[in-house]
Amino acid sequence: MNTEGLLAARMVRLKSSAIRELLKHSKMEGVISLAGGIPSSALFDFEGLAKATQIAITEQPEHAFQYGLTEGSHGLRSRIADLCKDRGIVATAEDIVVTAGSQQALDLVMRAVVDPEDVFVVERPTYLAALQTLELAEAHLLSVGSDGDGMKVDELAEILKTRKIKGVYLVPTFGNPSGVTLSLSRREQLVKLAAEHQFLIVEDDPYGELRFTDERLPTLFEISKTQYGHANNIIYTSTFSKILAPGLRLGWVIMPQWLLNKVAIIKQAADLHASSLSQTVAENYLALGRLDKQIETIRAAYKQKYNVLAELLERELGHVLTFEYPKGGMFLWARFREPRNCTEWMKKTLEQGVVFVPGEFFFSDNPDYSTFRISFATATEEQLHEAVARLKRAL
Ligand code: PMP
């Protein structure tokens, strides 16, 4: 049978992810992977999760195993609203939709706001799977550069002189893949531009709690509320994946009412609601009061790994590489001083038994082939030592 023409046109355009092919190797025996964007399961609070699950199964089975509200259970949404207060976000349960990870939040939001060819601006580099949601929604992507202070908002201001844009997607705090954080002045400038030019900001914040210092910059959501008394054009997404457990597949999105009702309809069409069992477990876990300590544990462990890695890279590879030094999160972004294709180079590092993600995959356009992302969350300190030695040998 000739199946040509059976796929939707937008699917034909969609690029297959070469990264998946590459990362097949990361599972090979003896290979140290600095590639995956996954949290360390060695740090998961299995004891707390077991307690929370036990309560769900034995005491709340009708809640845990029954259909629920599309927006998510009211109890969990209230708890999330409390959590967000610590991040400076004033929201109520009614402003929140619980999603199947923040990945789904991005997908639902893009579907709700992007008409084909609407212009969305992203950072260069940016989170790969957000690009996919934008491509699926048929957005026209433009990108602006980023440096140690995050997205270059001045470049965005230049674009706005000639183009009308629908929105900006960014990871302002401890970005994936760059690790960098948008400075306070750029945050204020971005929120101001969004208000003046009436575009949306999708603030993706999975890593904000994983800070290595005491410094906490206000979210874009918070800045907008403080300066303009509202956040009607700011969409804030976050997740339990990096602070609790990604397998729960629970994230959330805080958004203005004009958008929330529409997103809820798309959510209903997609999967009715996030897993009742996961939501019940998460709500119970929060009620047990263990999350703060758990976040402290993760922060301390990642900070230690990061310090080890940064020192090793500096000492062993500082002559050929430059880095952005993250103040939190799970990623370090490196760039060769002299041009080098890191996808090609990875064939050599693979022979030595170490993989990372070549930077080119994180660009919507103009890829910088000389860059790569190192994830330091899952490797042990010993593995980090060995990995850097292997990288050096592969040079
Ligand atoms: N946004 C960013 C920037 C991410 O790095 C990730 C996870 N890799 C997500 C969103 C999605 O995470 P989840 O769906 O597990 O919440």
mmCIF file of N, CA and C and ligand atoms in Angstrom, residues 101-103 127 169 171 176 204 206-207 239 241-242 249, ligand 1:
data_model
loop_
_atom_site.group_PDB
_atom_site.id
_atom_site.type_symbol
_atom_site.label_atom_id
_atom_site.label_comp_id
_atom_site.label_asym_id
_atom_site.label_seq_id
_atom_site.Cartn_x
_atom_site.Cartn_y
_atom_site.Cartn_z
ATOM 1 N N GLY A 101 3.707 15.765 34.054
ATOM 2 C CA GLY A 101 5.024 16.388 33.924
ATOM 3 C C GLY A 101 4.866 17.789 33.366
ATOM 4 N N SER A 102 5.911 18.607 33.539
ATOM 5 C CA SER A 102 5.799 19.955 32.967
ATOM 6 C C SER A 102 5.915 19.885 31.451
ATOM 7 N N GLN A 103 6.424 18.757 30.942
ATOM 8 C CA GLN A 103 6.471 18.582 29.489
ATOM 9 C C GLN A 103 5.065 18.701 28.896
ATOM 10 N N TYR A 127 15.918 24.248 25.528
ATOM 11 C CA TYR A 127 15.484 22.887 25.865
ATOM 12 C C TYR A 127 14.834 22.238 24.639
ATOM 13 N N TYR A 169 9.701 31.660 24.957
ATOM 14 C CA TYR A 169 9.858 30.507 25.843
ATOM 15 C C TYR A 169 11.281 30.526 26.382
ATOM 16 N N VAL A 171 14.003 29.091 29.908
ATOM 17 C CA VAL A 171 14.263 28.465 31.216
ATOM 18 C C VAL A 171 15.165 29.460 31.947
ATOM 19 N N ASN A 176 18.395 24.511 31.098
ATOM 20 C CA ASN A 176 18.755 23.302 30.372
ATOM 21 C C ASN A 176 18.808 23.696 28.901
ATOM 22 N N ASP A 204 9.658 28.424 32.105
ATOM 23 C CA ASP A 204 9.781 26.998 32.431
ATOM 24 C C ASP A 204 10.790 26.864 33.566
ATOM 25 N N PRO A 206 11.871 24.059 35.978
ATOM 26 C CA PRO A 206 11.991 22.774 36.678
ATOM 27 C C PRO A 206 13.134 22.722 37.683
ATOM 28 N N TYR A 207 14.110 23.636 37.515
ATOM 29 C CA TYR A 207 15.360 23.509 38.297
ATOM 30 C C TYR A 207 15.544 24.570 39.371
ATOM 31 N N THR A 239 7.590 21.405 38.158
ATOM 32 C CA THR A 239 7.444 19.948 38.152
ATOM 33 C C THR A 239 7.921 19.309 39.451
ATOM 34 N N SER A 241 9.417 16.486 39.057
ATOM 35 C CA SER A 241 10.398 15.532 38.529
ATOM 36 C C SER A 241 11.784 15.672 39.139
ATOM 37 N N LYS A 242 12.238 16.902 39.359
ATOM 38 C CA LYS A 242 13.624 17.080 39.820
ATOM 39 C C LYS A 242 13.722 17.194 41.336
ATOM 40 N N ARG A 249 5.329 11.436 37.024
ATOM 41 C CA ARG A 249 4.830 12.230 35.898
ATOM 42 C C ARG A 249 3.846 13.307 36.373
HETATM 43 N N1 PMP B 1 11.551 21.694 30.962
HETATM 44 C C1 PMP B 1 12.871 21.502 31.042
HETATM 45 C C2 PMP B 1 13.778 22.662 30.848
HETATM 46 C C3 PMP B 1 13.389 20.230 31.308
HETATM 47 O O1 PMP B 1 14.715 20.065 31.379
HETATM 48 C C4 PMP B 1 12.491 19.149 31.503
HETATM 49 C C5 PMP B 1 12.985 17.750 31.793
HETATM 50 N N2 PMP B 1 14.106 17.323 31.180
HETATM 51 C C6 PMP B 1 11.120 19.404 31.394
HETATM 52 C C7 PMP B 1 10.684 20.691 31.135
HETATM 53 C C8 PMP B 1 10.078 18.331 31.517
HETATM 54 O O2 PMP B 1 10.152 17.633 32.702
HETATM 55 P P1 PMP B 1 8.936 16.830 33.307
HETATM 56 O O3 PMP B 1 7.960 16.566 32.200
HETATM 57 O O4 PMP B 1 9.519 15.590 33.853
HETATM 58 O O5 PMP B 1 8.343 17.710 34.347
#
